[in-house]
mmCIF file of C-alpha atoms in Angstrom:
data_model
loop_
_atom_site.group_PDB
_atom_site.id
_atom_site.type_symbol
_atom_site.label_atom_id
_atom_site.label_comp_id
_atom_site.label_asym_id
_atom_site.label_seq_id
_atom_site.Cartn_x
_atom_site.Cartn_y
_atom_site.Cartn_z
ATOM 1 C CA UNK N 1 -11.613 -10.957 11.439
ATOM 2 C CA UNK N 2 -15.030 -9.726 10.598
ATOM 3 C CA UNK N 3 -15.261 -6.260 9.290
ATOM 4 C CA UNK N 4 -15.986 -4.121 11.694
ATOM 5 C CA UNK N 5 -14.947 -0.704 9.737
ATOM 6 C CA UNK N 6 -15.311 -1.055 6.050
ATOM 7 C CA UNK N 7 -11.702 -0.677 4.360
ATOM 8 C CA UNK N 8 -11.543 1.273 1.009
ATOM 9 C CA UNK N 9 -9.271 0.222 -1.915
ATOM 10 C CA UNK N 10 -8.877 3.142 -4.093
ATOM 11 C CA UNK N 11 -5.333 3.665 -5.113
ATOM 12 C CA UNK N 12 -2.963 6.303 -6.414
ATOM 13 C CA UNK N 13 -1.993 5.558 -10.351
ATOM 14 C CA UNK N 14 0.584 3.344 -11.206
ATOM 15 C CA UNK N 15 2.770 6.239 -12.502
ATOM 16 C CA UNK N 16 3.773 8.580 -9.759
ATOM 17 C CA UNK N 17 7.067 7.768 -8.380
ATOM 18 C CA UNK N 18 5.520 6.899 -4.484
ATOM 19 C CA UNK N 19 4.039 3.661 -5.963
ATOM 20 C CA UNK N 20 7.394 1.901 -6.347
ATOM 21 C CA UNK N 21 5.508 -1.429 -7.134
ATOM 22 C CA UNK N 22 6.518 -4.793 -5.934
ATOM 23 C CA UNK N 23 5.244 -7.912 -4.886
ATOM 24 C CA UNK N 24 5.709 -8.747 -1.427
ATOM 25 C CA UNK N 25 4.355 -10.452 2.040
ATOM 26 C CA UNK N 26 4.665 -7.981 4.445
ATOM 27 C CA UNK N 27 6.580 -8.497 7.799
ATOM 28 C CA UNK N 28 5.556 -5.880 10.388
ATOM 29 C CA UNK N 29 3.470 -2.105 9.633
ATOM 30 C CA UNK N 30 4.442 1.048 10.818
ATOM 31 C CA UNK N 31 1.913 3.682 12.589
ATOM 32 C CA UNK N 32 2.728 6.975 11.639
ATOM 33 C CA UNK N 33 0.741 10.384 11.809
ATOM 34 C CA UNK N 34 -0.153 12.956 9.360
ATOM 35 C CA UNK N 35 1.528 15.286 10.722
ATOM 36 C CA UNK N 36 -0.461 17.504 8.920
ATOM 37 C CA UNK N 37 -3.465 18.474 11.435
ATOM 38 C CA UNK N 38 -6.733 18.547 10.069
ATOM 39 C CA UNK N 39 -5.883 16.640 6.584
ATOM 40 C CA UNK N 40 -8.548 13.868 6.139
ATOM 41 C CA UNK N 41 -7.914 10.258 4.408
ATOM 42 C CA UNK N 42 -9.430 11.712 1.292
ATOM 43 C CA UNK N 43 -7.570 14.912 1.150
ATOM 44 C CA UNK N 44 -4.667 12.900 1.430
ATOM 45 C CA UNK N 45 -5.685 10.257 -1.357
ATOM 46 C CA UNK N 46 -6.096 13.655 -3.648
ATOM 47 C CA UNK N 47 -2.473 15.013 -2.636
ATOM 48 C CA UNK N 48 -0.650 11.542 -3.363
ATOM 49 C CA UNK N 49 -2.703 10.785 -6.268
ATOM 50 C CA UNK N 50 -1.561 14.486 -8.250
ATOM 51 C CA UNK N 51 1.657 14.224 -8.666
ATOM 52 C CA UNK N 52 5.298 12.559 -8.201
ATOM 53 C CA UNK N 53 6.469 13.005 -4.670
ATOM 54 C CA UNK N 54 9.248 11.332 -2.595
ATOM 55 C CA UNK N 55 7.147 9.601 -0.293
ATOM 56 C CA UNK N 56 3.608 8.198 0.723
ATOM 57 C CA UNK N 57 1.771 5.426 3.599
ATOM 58 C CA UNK N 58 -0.135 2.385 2.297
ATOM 59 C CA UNK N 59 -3.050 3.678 4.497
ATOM 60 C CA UNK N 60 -4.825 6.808 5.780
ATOM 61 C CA UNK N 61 -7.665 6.576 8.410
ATOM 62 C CA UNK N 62 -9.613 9.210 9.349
ATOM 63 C CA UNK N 63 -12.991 9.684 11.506
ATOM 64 C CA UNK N 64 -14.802 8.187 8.322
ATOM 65 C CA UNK N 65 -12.333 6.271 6.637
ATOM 66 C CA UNK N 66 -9.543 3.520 6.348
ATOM 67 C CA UNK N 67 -8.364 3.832 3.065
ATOM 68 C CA UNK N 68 -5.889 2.213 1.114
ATOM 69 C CA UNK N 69 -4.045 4.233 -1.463
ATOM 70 C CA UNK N 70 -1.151 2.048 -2.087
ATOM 71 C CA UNK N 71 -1.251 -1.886 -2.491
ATOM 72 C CA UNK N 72 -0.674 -3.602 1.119
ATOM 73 C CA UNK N 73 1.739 -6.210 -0.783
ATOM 74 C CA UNK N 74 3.481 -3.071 -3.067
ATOM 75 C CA UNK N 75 6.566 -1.326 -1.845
ATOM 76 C CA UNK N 76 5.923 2.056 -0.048
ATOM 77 C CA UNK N 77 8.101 4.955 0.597
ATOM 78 C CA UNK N 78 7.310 5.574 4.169
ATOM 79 C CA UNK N 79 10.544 5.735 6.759
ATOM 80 C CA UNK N 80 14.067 6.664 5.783
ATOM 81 C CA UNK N 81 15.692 3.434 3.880
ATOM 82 C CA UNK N 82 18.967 4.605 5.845
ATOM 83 C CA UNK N 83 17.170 3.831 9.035
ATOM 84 C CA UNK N 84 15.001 0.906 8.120
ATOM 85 C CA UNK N 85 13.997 -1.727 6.201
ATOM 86 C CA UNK N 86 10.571 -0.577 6.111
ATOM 87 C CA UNK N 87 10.079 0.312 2.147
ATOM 88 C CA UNK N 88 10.499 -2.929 1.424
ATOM 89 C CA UNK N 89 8.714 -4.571 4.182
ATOM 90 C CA UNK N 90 6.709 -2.605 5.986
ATOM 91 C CA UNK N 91 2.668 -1.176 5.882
ATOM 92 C CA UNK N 92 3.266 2.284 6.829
ATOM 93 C CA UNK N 93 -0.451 3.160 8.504
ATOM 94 C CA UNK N 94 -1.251 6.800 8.781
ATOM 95 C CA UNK N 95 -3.588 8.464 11.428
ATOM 96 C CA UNK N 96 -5.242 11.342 10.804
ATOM 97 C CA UNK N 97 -6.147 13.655 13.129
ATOM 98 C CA UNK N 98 -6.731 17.607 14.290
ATOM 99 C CA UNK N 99 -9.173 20.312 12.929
ATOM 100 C CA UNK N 100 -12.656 18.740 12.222
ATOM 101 C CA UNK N 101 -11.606 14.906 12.620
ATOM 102 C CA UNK N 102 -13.224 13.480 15.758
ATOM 103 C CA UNK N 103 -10.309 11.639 17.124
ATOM 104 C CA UNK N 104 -11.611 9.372 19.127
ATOM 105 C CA UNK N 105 -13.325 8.088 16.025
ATOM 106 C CA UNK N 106 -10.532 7.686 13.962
ATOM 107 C CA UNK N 107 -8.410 6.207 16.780
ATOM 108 C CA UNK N 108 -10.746 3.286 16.667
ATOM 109 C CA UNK N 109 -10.730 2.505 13.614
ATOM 110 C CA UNK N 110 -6.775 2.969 13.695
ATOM 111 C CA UNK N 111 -6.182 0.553 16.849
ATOM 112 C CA UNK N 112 -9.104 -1.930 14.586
ATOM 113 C CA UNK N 113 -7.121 -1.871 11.774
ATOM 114 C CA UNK N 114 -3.795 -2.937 13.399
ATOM 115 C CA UNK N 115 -5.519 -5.413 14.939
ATOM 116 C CA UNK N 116 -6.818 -6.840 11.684
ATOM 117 C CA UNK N 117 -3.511 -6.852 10.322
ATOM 118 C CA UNK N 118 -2.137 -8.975 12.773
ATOM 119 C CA UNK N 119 -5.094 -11.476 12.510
ATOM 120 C CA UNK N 120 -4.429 -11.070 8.480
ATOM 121 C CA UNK N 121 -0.531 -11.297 8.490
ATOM 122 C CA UNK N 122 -0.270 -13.550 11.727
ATOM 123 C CA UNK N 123 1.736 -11.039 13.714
ATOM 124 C CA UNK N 124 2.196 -10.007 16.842
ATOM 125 C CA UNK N 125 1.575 -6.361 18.100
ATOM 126 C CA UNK N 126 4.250 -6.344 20.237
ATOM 127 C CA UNK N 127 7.111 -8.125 17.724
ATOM 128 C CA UNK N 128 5.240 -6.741 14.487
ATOM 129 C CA UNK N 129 3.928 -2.983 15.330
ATOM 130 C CA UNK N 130 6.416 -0.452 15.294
ATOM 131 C CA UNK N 131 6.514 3.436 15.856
ATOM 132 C CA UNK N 132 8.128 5.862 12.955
ATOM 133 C CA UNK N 133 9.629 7.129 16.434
ATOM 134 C CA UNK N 134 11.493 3.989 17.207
ATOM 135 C CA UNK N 135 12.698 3.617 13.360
ATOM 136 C CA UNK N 136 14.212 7.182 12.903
ATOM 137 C CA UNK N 137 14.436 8.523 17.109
ATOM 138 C CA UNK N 138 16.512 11.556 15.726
ATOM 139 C CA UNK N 139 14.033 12.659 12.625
ATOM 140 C CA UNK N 140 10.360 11.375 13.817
ATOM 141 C CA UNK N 141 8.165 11.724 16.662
ATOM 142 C CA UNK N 142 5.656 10.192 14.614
ATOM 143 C CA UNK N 143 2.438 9.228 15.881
ATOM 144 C CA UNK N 144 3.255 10.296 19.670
ATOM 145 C CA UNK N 145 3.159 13.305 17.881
ATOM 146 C CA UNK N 146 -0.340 13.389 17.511
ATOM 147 C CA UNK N 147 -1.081 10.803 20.733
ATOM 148 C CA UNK N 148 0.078 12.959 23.419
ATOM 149 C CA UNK N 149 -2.447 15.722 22.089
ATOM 150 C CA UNK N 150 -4.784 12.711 23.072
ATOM 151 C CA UNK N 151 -3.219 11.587 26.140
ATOM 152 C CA UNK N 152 -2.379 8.313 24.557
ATOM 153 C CA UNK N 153 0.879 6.430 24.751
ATOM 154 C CA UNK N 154 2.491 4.028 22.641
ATOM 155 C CA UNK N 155 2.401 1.486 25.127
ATOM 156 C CA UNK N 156 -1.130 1.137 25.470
ATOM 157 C CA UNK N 157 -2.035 1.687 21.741
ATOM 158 C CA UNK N 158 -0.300 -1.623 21.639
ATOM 159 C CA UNK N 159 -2.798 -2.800 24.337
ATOM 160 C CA UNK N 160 -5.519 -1.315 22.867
ATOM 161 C CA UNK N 161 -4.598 -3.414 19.888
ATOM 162 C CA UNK N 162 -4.528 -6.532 21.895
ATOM 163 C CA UNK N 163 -7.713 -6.113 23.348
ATOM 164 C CA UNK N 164 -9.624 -5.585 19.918
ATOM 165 C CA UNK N 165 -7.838 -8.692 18.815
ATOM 166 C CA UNK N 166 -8.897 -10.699 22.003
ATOM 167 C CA UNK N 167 -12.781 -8.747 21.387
ATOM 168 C CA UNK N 168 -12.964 -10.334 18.094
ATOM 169 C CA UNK N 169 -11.510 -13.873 19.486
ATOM 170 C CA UNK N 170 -12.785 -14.582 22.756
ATOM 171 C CA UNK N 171 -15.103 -17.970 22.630
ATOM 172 C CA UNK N 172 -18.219 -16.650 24.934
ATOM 173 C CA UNK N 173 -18.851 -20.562 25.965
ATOM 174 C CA UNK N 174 -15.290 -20.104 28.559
ATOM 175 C CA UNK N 175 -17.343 -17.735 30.377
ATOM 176 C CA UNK N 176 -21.070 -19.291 30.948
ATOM 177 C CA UNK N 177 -20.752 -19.397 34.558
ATOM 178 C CA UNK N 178 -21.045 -15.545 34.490
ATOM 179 C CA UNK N 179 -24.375 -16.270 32.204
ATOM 180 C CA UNK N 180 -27.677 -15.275 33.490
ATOM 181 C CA UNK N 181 -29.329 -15.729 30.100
ATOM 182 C CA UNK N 182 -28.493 -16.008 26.391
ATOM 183 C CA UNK N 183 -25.913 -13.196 25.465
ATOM 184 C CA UNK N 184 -25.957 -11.895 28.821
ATOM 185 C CA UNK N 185 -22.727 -10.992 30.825
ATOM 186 C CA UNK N 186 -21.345 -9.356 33.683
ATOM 187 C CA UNK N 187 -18.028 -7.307 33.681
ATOM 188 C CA UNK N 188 -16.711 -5.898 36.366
ATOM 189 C CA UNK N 189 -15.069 -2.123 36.295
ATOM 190 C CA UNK N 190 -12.738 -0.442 38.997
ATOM 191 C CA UNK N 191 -12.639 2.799 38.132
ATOM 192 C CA UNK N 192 -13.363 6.015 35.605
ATOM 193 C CA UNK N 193 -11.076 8.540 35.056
ATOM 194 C CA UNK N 194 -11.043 11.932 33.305
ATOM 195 C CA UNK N 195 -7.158 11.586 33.589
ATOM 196 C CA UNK N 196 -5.296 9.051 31.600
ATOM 197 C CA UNK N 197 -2.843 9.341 34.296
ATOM 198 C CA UNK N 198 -4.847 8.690 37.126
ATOM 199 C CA UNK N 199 -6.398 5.411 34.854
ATOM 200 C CA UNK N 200 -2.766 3.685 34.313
ATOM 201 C CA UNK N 201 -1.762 4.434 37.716
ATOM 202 C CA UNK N 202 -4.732 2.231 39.177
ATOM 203 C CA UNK N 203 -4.437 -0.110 36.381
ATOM 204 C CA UNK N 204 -0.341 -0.696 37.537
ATOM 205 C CA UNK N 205 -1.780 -1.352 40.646
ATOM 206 C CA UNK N 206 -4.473 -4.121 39.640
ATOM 207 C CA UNK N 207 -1.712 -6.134 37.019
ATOM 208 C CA UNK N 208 0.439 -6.013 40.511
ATOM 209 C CA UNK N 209 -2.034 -7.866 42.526
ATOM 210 C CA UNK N 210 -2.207 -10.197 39.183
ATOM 211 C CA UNK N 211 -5.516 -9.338 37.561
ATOM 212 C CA UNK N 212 -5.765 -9.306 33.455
ATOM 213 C CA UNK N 213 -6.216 -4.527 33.126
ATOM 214 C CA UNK N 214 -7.749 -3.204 30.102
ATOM 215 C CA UNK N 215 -8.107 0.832 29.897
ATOM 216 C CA UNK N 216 -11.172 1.256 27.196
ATOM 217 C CA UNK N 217 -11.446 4.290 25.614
ATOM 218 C CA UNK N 218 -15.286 6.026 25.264
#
């Protein structure tokens, strides 16, 4: 996948106990949030990079950012190893969000970087993308925590995910009878909504009557 968002290696030292090390091939990532309104992918670089802590993500994106703090084939301490396998396999992916951060900004670049994963790894979003919620259900709400603030869902972050793959894939050629000239297409939209609600509720109704629904965000 062509880079759409630039991605940022700069990670923590070698010594602080949240870079366990390793040498793996990942099987599946985990999106988590902050947690932590406000707190930007740098900030976060600073706070992991001062000192020996119990835990840390492989990635923080903000509004500006997707940054890498922690080697995608290293070991991270991300979930609860009583819950999960996911220090060991795991990219635990961490969304930033609150205060100054434009969300909207940083959700696309969260929902991009997923989606280059699973070009990257071969995965699939809905086999190979997992929630902190679903790992530990009675300890993390993790990042519904910061989606419904957003009126997103899990669900369709997974679609979302799926459509940026299919954005980056699609070969324009299946579609020249809708060509009225070079790079020219036509797309056809139901509906706007101010309500997230009112959007999945018409969107139900258009996957009934068997048509391929996409809810964009703006």
């Amino acid at each position: 996948m062509k880079e759409k968002y630039k991605i940022t290696n700069q990670f923590i030292k070698n010594e602080w106990k949240q870079r366990p090390g390793g040498n793996r091939i990942p099987k599946y990532a985990v999106a988590h949030d902050t947690g932590n309104a406000g707190s930007t992918a740098r900030q976060n670089y600073n706070y992991f990079n001062s000192k020996h802590l119990e835990a840390s993500a492989h990635v923080f994106i903000d509004d500006k950012q997707i940054l890498v703090i922690i080697p995608l084939n290293e070991k991270a301490w991300h979930v609860r190893s009583d819950v999960s396998d996911a220090n060991e396999w795991g990219i635990g992916v961490e969304l930033c969000y609150g205060g100054a951060i434009q969300f909207q900004e940083a959700y696309k670049r969260y929902v991009w970087f997923f989606a280059y994963l699973c070009e990257l790894y071969q995965w699939d979003p809905d086999r190979h993308i997992k929630g902190h919620f679903q790992l530990d259900p009675k300890r993390r709400t993790d990042p519904l925590n910061c989606f419904h603030q957003y009126n997103k869902t899990f669900p369709y972050f997974i679609e979302d995910i799926k459509y940026e793959q299919k954005k980056r894939t699609v070969n324009t050629e299946a579609f020249n009878e809708t060509i009225t000239s070079s790079g020219k297409l036509f797309k056809v939209q139901i509906g706007a909504f101010s309500s997230r609600e009112n959007a999945e509720k018409l969107a139900l109704k258009a996957k009934a009557a068997g048509f391929s629904v996409h809810i964009d965000y703006i």
